[in-house]
């Protein structure tokens, strides 16, 4: 997607404002781009097309819409011709003012508004869609940090095929039993093929299936913890491998005044049933102890899960403070 924006679209930009493009031709180029992206696995065939043109920082794929690029380029070209003091450009400006193709102020303003409207309407269309728009609608600005939520789209460094599959899952467009029955109208049951209890939706498969919770969710949880432990050790100067996936957490890691514990129980004066967080960071100099317990919930459940974790380790936190004093 980024290569299209940085290598392919600039070739067309040179012609915008010079060649008289028809709107149908530009829209045809957009359709052909989507078709090629789908053919080579960069766009899932059932994923939303509007999401393709939403900026990555807002949850989209960041593909440049050629129609919007045309509006922007012609507007910028008209502004340049109107504002430059170059003698040759003055001749061009005088010529255009005497012709019917003159880029007057009203025309420039209209193009600018059209460009803005295309971008805004594309995002709104995506969010308002009943199925594909569920994910962006579920992210409440007051509860979820959208910048961090969408950060993986800009800095994830994953393959286009993997990215397209993840986005398709967020669009609820993967062929689950629920999707096949409700959307494709196939005559099959919509219950989960593993647990046979709940509707087989994307949300259920990613965080709600009791069968997957016995193994797959635990493996995912441990990998997140491993990456976090690797980053913590690296931050405090503890020796770690070059790659996080080669990192094998040790029960106790020490460096100067910092001690990092991995999956260790905490002994306190009073017995506390919940006393084994995933990671503990102890700073002897500052006399602080940070408890870290990892969870991988749905985005809309982050706040709820955070509150549960705080309540879960409240007694342990109190006992540690008593021991410290």
Short mmCIF file of N, CA and C in Angstrom, two decimals, residues 51-171:
data_model
loop_
_atom_site.label_atom_id
_atom_site.label_comp_id
_atom_site.label_asym_id
_atom_site.label_seq_id
_atom_site.Cartn_x
_atom_site.Cartn_y
_atom_site.Cartn_z
N UNK A 51 -12.35 1.47 3.87
CA UNK A 51 -11.27 1.41 4.86
C UNK A 51 -9.90 1.53 4.21
N UNK A 52 -9.80 1.11 2.95
CA UNK A 52 -8.53 1.20 2.23
C UNK A 52 -8.01 2.63 2.18
N UNK A 53 -8.92 3.60 2.05
CA UNK A 53 -8.52 4.98 1.81
C UNK A 53 -8.49 5.84 3.07
N UNK A 54 -8.79 5.24 4.20
CA UNK A 54 -8.70 5.97 5.47
C UNK A 54 -7.24 5.97 5.92
N UNK A 55 -6.71 7.09 6.42
CA UNK A 55 -5.30 7.12 6.87
C UNK A 55 -5.01 6.07 7.93
N UNK A 56 -3.79 5.59 7.93
CA UNK A 56 -3.41 4.53 8.88
C UNK A 56 -3.53 5.00 10.33
N UNK A 57 -3.27 6.25 10.58
CA UNK A 57 -3.37 6.75 11.95
C UNK A 57 -4.81 6.76 12.45
N UNK A 58 -5.77 6.59 11.52
CA UNK A 58 -7.18 6.55 11.89
C UNK A 58 -7.78 5.16 11.72
N UNK A 59 -6.92 4.16 11.51
CA UNK A 59 -7.39 2.79 11.46
C UNK A 59 -7.55 2.19 10.08
N UNK A 60 -7.26 2.96 9.02
CA UNK A 60 -7.40 2.46 7.66
C UNK A 60 -6.09 1.90 7.13
N UNK A 61 -6.08 1.62 5.82
CA UNK A 61 -4.89 1.04 5.19
C UNK A 61 -3.98 2.10 4.59
N UNK A 62 -4.45 3.34 4.47
CA UNK A 62 -3.59 4.42 4.01
C UNK A 62 -3.35 4.47 2.52
N UNK A 63 -4.17 3.78 1.73
CA UNK A 63 -4.01 3.84 0.28
C UNK A 63 -4.49 5.20 -0.23
N UNK A 64 -3.72 5.80 -1.11
CA UNK A 64 -4.09 7.11 -1.66
C UNK A 64 -5.18 6.93 -2.71
N UNK A 65 -6.29 7.60 -2.52
CA UNK A 65 -7.37 7.56 -3.49
C UNK A 65 -7.02 8.50 -4.64
N UNK A 66 -6.98 7.97 -5.83
CA UNK A 66 -6.52 8.76 -6.98
C UNK A 66 -7.45 9.94 -7.24
N UNK A 67 -8.73 9.75 -7.00
CA UNK A 67 -9.67 10.86 -7.20
C UNK A 67 -9.36 12.01 -6.25
N UNK A 68 -9.06 11.69 -4.98
CA UNK A 68 -8.70 12.73 -4.02
C UNK A 68 -7.35 13.35 -4.36
N UNK A 69 -6.42 12.52 -4.85
CA UNK A 69 -5.10 13.03 -5.24
C UNK A 69 -5.24 14.00 -6.41
N UNK A 70 -6.15 13.71 -7.33
CA UNK A 70 -6.38 14.59 -8.47
C UNK A 70 -6.89 15.96 -8.00
N UNK A 71 -7.84 15.94 -7.06
CA UNK A 71 -8.37 17.19 -6.52
C UNK A 71 -7.27 18.00 -5.84
N UNK A 72 -6.44 17.32 -5.07
CA UNK A 72 -5.38 18.02 -4.34
C UNK A 72 -4.35 18.61 -5.29
N UNK A 73 -3.97 17.84 -6.30
CA UNK A 73 -2.91 18.28 -7.20
C UNK A 73 -3.36 19.46 -8.06
N UNK A 74 -4.58 19.38 -8.58
CA UNK A 74 -5.07 20.49 -9.40
C UNK A 74 -5.25 21.76 -8.57
N UNK A 75 -5.66 21.60 -7.32
CA UNK A 75 -5.80 22.76 -6.43
C UNK A 75 -4.45 23.38 -6.15
N UNK A 76 -3.46 22.54 -5.84
CA UNK A 76 -2.12 23.06 -5.54
C UNK A 76 -1.49 23.72 -6.76
N UNK A 77 -1.72 23.14 -7.93
CA UNK A 77 -1.18 23.72 -9.15
C UNK A 77 -1.79 25.09 -9.42
N UNK A 78 -3.10 25.19 -9.22
CA UNK A 78 -3.77 26.47 -9.43
C UNK A 78 -3.28 27.52 -8.44
N UNK A 79 -3.07 27.11 -7.19
CA UNK A 79 -2.55 28.04 -6.18
C UNK A 79 -1.15 28.52 -6.55
N UNK A 80 -0.34 27.61 -7.04
CA UNK A 80 1.03 27.98 -7.41
C UNK A 80 1.04 28.99 -8.55
N UNK A 81 0.22 28.73 -9.57
CA UNK A 81 0.18 29.63 -10.73
C UNK A 81 -0.33 31.00 -10.32
N UNK A 82 -1.31 31.04 -9.42
CA UNK A 82 -1.88 32.31 -8.99
C UNK A 82 -0.93 33.10 -8.10
N UNK A 83 -0.10 32.41 -7.33
CA UNK A 83 0.71 33.12 -6.34
C UNK A 83 2.16 33.35 -6.70
N UNK A 84 2.68 32.68 -7.73
CA UNK A 84 4.10 32.81 -8.05
C UNK A 84 4.40 34.13 -8.76
N UNK A 85 5.65 34.59 -8.59
CA UNK A 85 6.11 35.81 -9.26
C UNK A 85 7.03 35.51 -10.43
N UNK A 86 7.16 34.23 -10.75
CA UNK A 86 8.00 33.84 -11.88
C UNK A 86 7.42 34.42 -13.17
N UNK A 87 8.29 34.96 -14.01
CA UNK A 87 7.84 35.65 -15.22
C UNK A 87 7.12 34.71 -16.18
N UNK A 88 7.65 33.50 -16.33
CA UNK A 88 7.00 32.55 -17.24
C UNK A 88 5.63 32.14 -16.71
N UNK A 89 5.54 31.96 -15.39
CA UNK A 89 4.26 31.59 -14.80
C UNK A 89 3.24 32.73 -14.91
N UNK A 90 3.74 33.97 -14.89
CA UNK A 90 2.84 35.11 -15.08
C UNK A 90 2.20 35.07 -16.47
N UNK A 91 3.01 34.65 -17.46
CA UNK A 91 2.47 34.53 -18.82
C UNK A 91 1.40 33.45 -18.86
N UNK A 92 1.69 32.31 -18.19
CA UNK A 92 0.70 31.23 -18.12
C UNK A 92 -0.56 31.70 -17.43
N UNK A 93 -0.39 32.46 -16.34
CA UNK A 93 -1.55 32.95 -15.59
C UNK A 93 -2.40 33.89 -16.43
N UNK A 94 -1.73 34.76 -17.17
CA UNK A 94 -2.46 35.69 -18.03
C UNK A 94 -3.21 34.94 -19.13
N UNK A 95 -2.55 33.92 -19.68
CA UNK A 95 -3.19 33.13 -20.73
C UNK A 95 -4.42 32.39 -20.20
N UNK A 96 -4.28 31.81 -19.01
CA UNK A 96 -5.39 31.04 -18.46
C UNK A 96 -6.57 31.93 -18.08
N UNK A 97 -6.26 33.14 -17.64
CA UNK A 97 -7.35 34.06 -17.29
C UNK A 97 -8.15 34.48 -18.52
N UNK A 98 -7.51 34.38 -19.67
CA UNK A 98 -8.19 34.77 -20.90
C UNK A 98 -8.85 33.59 -21.61
N UNK A 99 -8.79 32.42 -20.96
CA UNK A 99 -9.41 31.23 -21.55
C UNK A 99 -10.49 30.71 -20.62
N UNK A 100 -11.29 29.80 -21.14
CA UNK A 100 -12.38 29.23 -20.34
C UNK A 100 -11.88 28.28 -19.27
N UNK A 101 -10.61 27.82 -19.39
CA UNK A 101 -10.06 26.87 -18.42
C UNK A 101 -9.36 27.56 -17.27
N UNK A 102 -9.64 28.85 -17.09
CA UNK A 102 -8.97 29.61 -16.05
C UNK A 102 -9.27 29.06 -14.66
N UNK A 103 -8.21 28.76 -13.84
CA UNK A 103 -8.42 28.25 -12.49
C UNK A 103 -8.74 29.38 -11.52
N UNK A 104 -9.95 29.93 -11.61
CA UNK A 104 -10.29 31.06 -10.76
C UNK A 104 -10.40 30.64 -9.30
N UNK A 105 -10.58 31.64 -8.45
CA UNK A 105 -10.61 31.39 -7.00
C UNK A 105 -11.76 30.47 -6.62
N UNK A 106 -12.91 30.68 -7.22
CA UNK A 106 -14.07 29.84 -6.89
C UNK A 106 -13.81 28.38 -7.25
N UNK A 107 -13.17 28.17 -8.41
CA UNK A 107 -12.86 26.81 -8.84
C UNK A 107 -11.88 26.14 -7.88
N UNK A 108 -10.86 26.89 -7.46
CA UNK A 108 -9.87 26.35 -6.53
C UNK A 108 -10.53 25.98 -5.21
N UNK A 109 -11.38 26.87 -4.73
CA UNK A 109 -12.04 26.61 -3.46
C UNK A 109 -12.95 25.39 -3.55
N UNK A 110 -13.63 25.26 -4.70
CA UNK A 110 -14.51 24.10 -4.90
C UNK A 110 -13.71 22.80 -4.90
N UNK A 111 -12.57 22.79 -5.60
CA UNK A 111 -11.74 21.59 -5.63
C UNK A 111 -11.22 21.22 -4.25
N UNK A 112 -10.84 22.26 -3.48
CA UNK A 112 -10.33 22.01 -2.13
C UNK A 112 -11.42 21.39 -1.26
N UNK A 113 -12.63 21.93 -1.36
CA UNK A 113 -13.73 21.38 -0.57
C UNK A 113 -14.09 19.97 -1.02
N UNK A 114 -14.00 19.72 -2.33
CA UNK A 114 -14.30 18.38 -2.84
C UNK A 114 -13.29 17.37 -2.31
N UNK A 115 -12.03 17.76 -2.28
CA UNK A 115 -10.99 16.86 -1.77
C UNK A 115 -11.24 16.52 -0.31
N UNK A 116 -11.53 17.55 0.49
CA UNK A 116 -11.81 17.33 1.91
C UNK A 116 -13.06 16.49 2.09
N UNK A 117 -14.06 16.76 1.27
CA UNK A 117 -15.33 16.02 1.39
C UNK A 117 -15.14 14.55 1.06
N UNK A 118 -14.32 14.25 0.05
CA UNK A 118 -14.08 12.86 -0.33
C UNK A 118 -13.45 12.09 0.83
N UNK A 119 -12.43 12.69 1.46
CA UNK A 119 -11.75 12.02 2.57
C UNK A 119 -12.68 11.82 3.76
N UNK A 120 -13.45 12.86 4.10
CA UNK A 120 -14.34 12.77 5.25
C UNK A 120 -15.49 11.80 4.99
N UNK A 121 -16.05 11.87 3.80
CA UNK A 121 -17.17 10.98 3.47
C UNK A 121 -16.74 9.52 3.44
N UNK A 122 -15.52 9.28 2.98
CA UNK A 122 -15.01 7.91 2.94
C UNK A 122 -14.93 7.32 4.34
N UNK A 123 -14.40 8.10 5.28
CA UNK A 123 -14.29 7.63 6.66
C UNK A 123 -15.67 7.43 7.29
N UNK A 124 -16.57 8.37 7.05
CA UNK A 124 -17.91 8.27 7.63
C UNK A 124 -18.67 7.08 7.07
N UNK A 125 -18.52 6.83 5.77
CA UNK A 125 -19.18 5.66 5.16
C UNK A 125 -18.69 4.37 5.79
N UNK A 126 -17.40 4.29 6.04
CA UNK A 126 -16.82 3.09 6.66
C UNK A 126 -17.37 2.89 8.07
N UNK A 127 -17.40 3.96 8.86
CA UNK A 127 -17.83 3.84 10.25
C UNK A 127 -19.32 3.56 10.38
N UNK A 128 -20.12 3.99 9.42
CA UNK A 128 -21.57 3.82 9.51
C UNK A 128 -22.04 2.45 9.02
N UNK A 129 -21.17 1.71 8.38
CA UNK A 129 -21.58 0.40 7.88
C UNK A 129 -21.87 -0.54 9.03
N UNK A 130 -22.96 -1.26 8.91
CA UNK A 130 -23.43 -2.08 10.03
C UNK A 130 -22.43 -3.16 10.43
N UNK A 131 -21.83 -3.81 9.44
CA UNK A 131 -20.89 -4.89 9.75
C UNK A 131 -19.45 -4.38 9.79
N UNK A 132 -19.00 -3.78 8.70
CA UNK A 132 -17.60 -3.36 8.61
C UNK A 132 -17.26 -2.24 9.58
N UNK A 133 -18.24 -1.47 9.99
CA UNK A 133 -17.96 -0.34 10.87
C UNK A 133 -18.06 -0.64 12.35
N UNK A 134 -18.24 -1.90 12.72
CA UNK A 134 -18.38 -2.24 14.13
C UNK A 134 -17.12 -1.88 14.93
N UNK A 135 -15.98 -2.20 14.36
CA UNK A 135 -14.72 -1.99 15.10
C UNK A 135 -14.44 -0.51 15.36
N UNK A 136 -14.45 0.37 14.35
CA UNK A 136 -14.18 1.78 14.66
C UNK A 136 -15.23 2.40 15.57
N UNK A 137 -16.48 1.93 15.47
CA UNK A 137 -17.52 2.48 16.35
C UNK A 137 -17.33 2.05 17.80
N UNK A 138 -16.69 0.90 17.99
CA UNK A 138 -16.52 0.38 19.35
C UNK A 138 -15.41 1.08 20.12
N UNK A 139 -14.60 1.87 19.43
CA UNK A 139 -13.48 2.54 20.09
C UNK A 139 -13.92 3.90 20.60
N UNK A 140 -14.16 3.98 21.88
CA UNK A 140 -14.58 5.22 22.52
C UNK A 140 -13.35 6.08 22.82
N UNK A 141 -13.37 7.33 22.36
CA UNK A 141 -12.22 8.23 22.57
C UNK A 141 -11.88 8.40 24.04
N UNK A 142 -12.89 8.36 24.90
CA UNK A 142 -12.64 8.59 26.33
C UNK A 142 -12.10 7.35 27.03
N UNK A 143 -12.21 6.19 26.41
CA UNK A 143 -11.79 4.95 27.05
C UNK A 143 -10.59 4.29 26.39
N UNK A 144 -10.40 4.53 25.11
CA UNK A 144 -9.35 3.84 24.35
C UNK A 144 -8.44 4.87 23.69
N UNK A 145 -7.14 4.65 23.78
CA UNK A 145 -6.16 5.50 23.12
C UNK A 145 -6.07 5.06 21.66
N UNK A 146 -6.72 5.81 20.78
CA UNK A 146 -6.77 5.42 19.37
C UNK A 146 -5.39 5.47 18.72
N UNK A 147 -4.57 6.42 19.14
CA UNK A 147 -3.24 6.53 18.55
C UNK A 147 -2.43 5.26 18.79
N UNK A 148 -2.49 4.75 20.02
CA UNK A 148 -1.77 3.51 20.33
C UNK A 148 -2.45 2.30 19.71
N UNK A 149 -3.78 2.35 19.64
CA UNK A 149 -4.53 1.23 19.06
C UNK A 149 -4.17 1.02 17.60
N UNK A 150 -4.01 2.12 16.86
CA UNK A 150 -3.72 2.03 15.43
C UNK A 150 -2.23 2.09 15.12
N UNK A 151 -1.40 2.12 16.14
CA UNK A 151 0.04 2.27 15.93
C UNK A 151 0.62 1.12 15.10
N UNK A 152 0.07 -0.07 15.26
CA UNK A 152 0.61 -1.24 14.54
C UNK A 152 0.48 -1.08 13.03
N UNK A 153 -0.50 -0.30 12.58
CA UNK A 153 -0.68 -0.11 11.15
C UNK A 153 0.45 0.72 10.54
N UNK A 154 1.08 1.57 11.34
CA UNK A 154 2.16 2.41 10.84
C UNK A 154 3.54 1.82 11.12
N UNK A 155 3.68 1.13 12.25
CA UNK A 155 5.01 0.67 12.65
C UNK A 155 5.07 -0.84 12.90
N UNK A 156 4.04 -1.57 12.47
CA UNK A 156 4.01 -3.01 12.74
C UNK A 156 5.05 -3.79 11.96
N UNK A 157 5.34 -3.36 10.75
CA UNK A 157 6.34 -4.05 9.94
C UNK A 157 5.95 -5.45 9.52
N UNK A 158 4.65 -5.72 9.39
CA UNK A 158 4.21 -7.06 9.01
C UNK A 158 3.90 -7.10 7.51
N UNK A 159 3.78 -8.30 6.98
CA UNK A 159 3.52 -8.47 5.55
C UNK A 159 2.12 -7.95 5.20
N UNK A 160 1.99 -7.56 3.94
CA UNK A 160 0.70 -7.04 3.49
C UNK A 160 -0.41 -8.06 3.58
N UNK A 161 -0.09 -9.34 3.32
CA UNK A 161 -1.10 -10.39 3.40
C UNK A 161 -1.61 -10.55 4.83
N UNK A 162 -0.68 -10.50 5.79
CA UNK A 162 -1.08 -10.62 7.20
C UNK A 162 -1.90 -9.42 7.64
N UNK A 163 -1.46 -8.25 7.22
CA UNK A 163 -2.18 -7.02 7.57
C UNK A 163 -3.60 -7.04 7.02
N UNK A 164 -3.75 -7.48 5.77
CA UNK A 164 -5.08 -7.51 5.16
C UNK A 164 -6.00 -8.49 5.87
N UNK A 165 -5.44 -9.60 6.36
CA UNK A 165 -6.25 -10.58 7.08
C UNK A 165 -6.71 -10.03 8.43
N UNK A 166 -5.82 -9.31 9.12
CA UNK A 166 -6.18 -8.72 10.41
C UNK A 166 -7.27 -7.66 10.22
N UNK A 167 -7.12 -6.83 9.20
CA UNK A 167 -8.11 -5.79 8.94
C UNK A 167 -9.45 -6.42 8.55
N UNK A 168 -9.40 -7.51 7.78
CA UNK A 168 -10.63 -8.21 7.42
C UNK A 168 -11.33 -8.77 8.66
N UNK A 169 -10.54 -9.25 9.61
CA UNK A 169 -11.12 -9.74 10.86
C UNK A 169 -11.77 -8.60 11.63
N UNK A 170 -11.13 -7.44 11.65
CA UNK A 170 -11.73 -6.27 12.30
C UNK A 170 -13.01 -5.85 11.60
N UNK A 171 -13.07 -6.08 10.30
CA UNK A 171 -14.28 -5.77 9.53
C UNK A 171 -15.36 -6.83 9.67
#
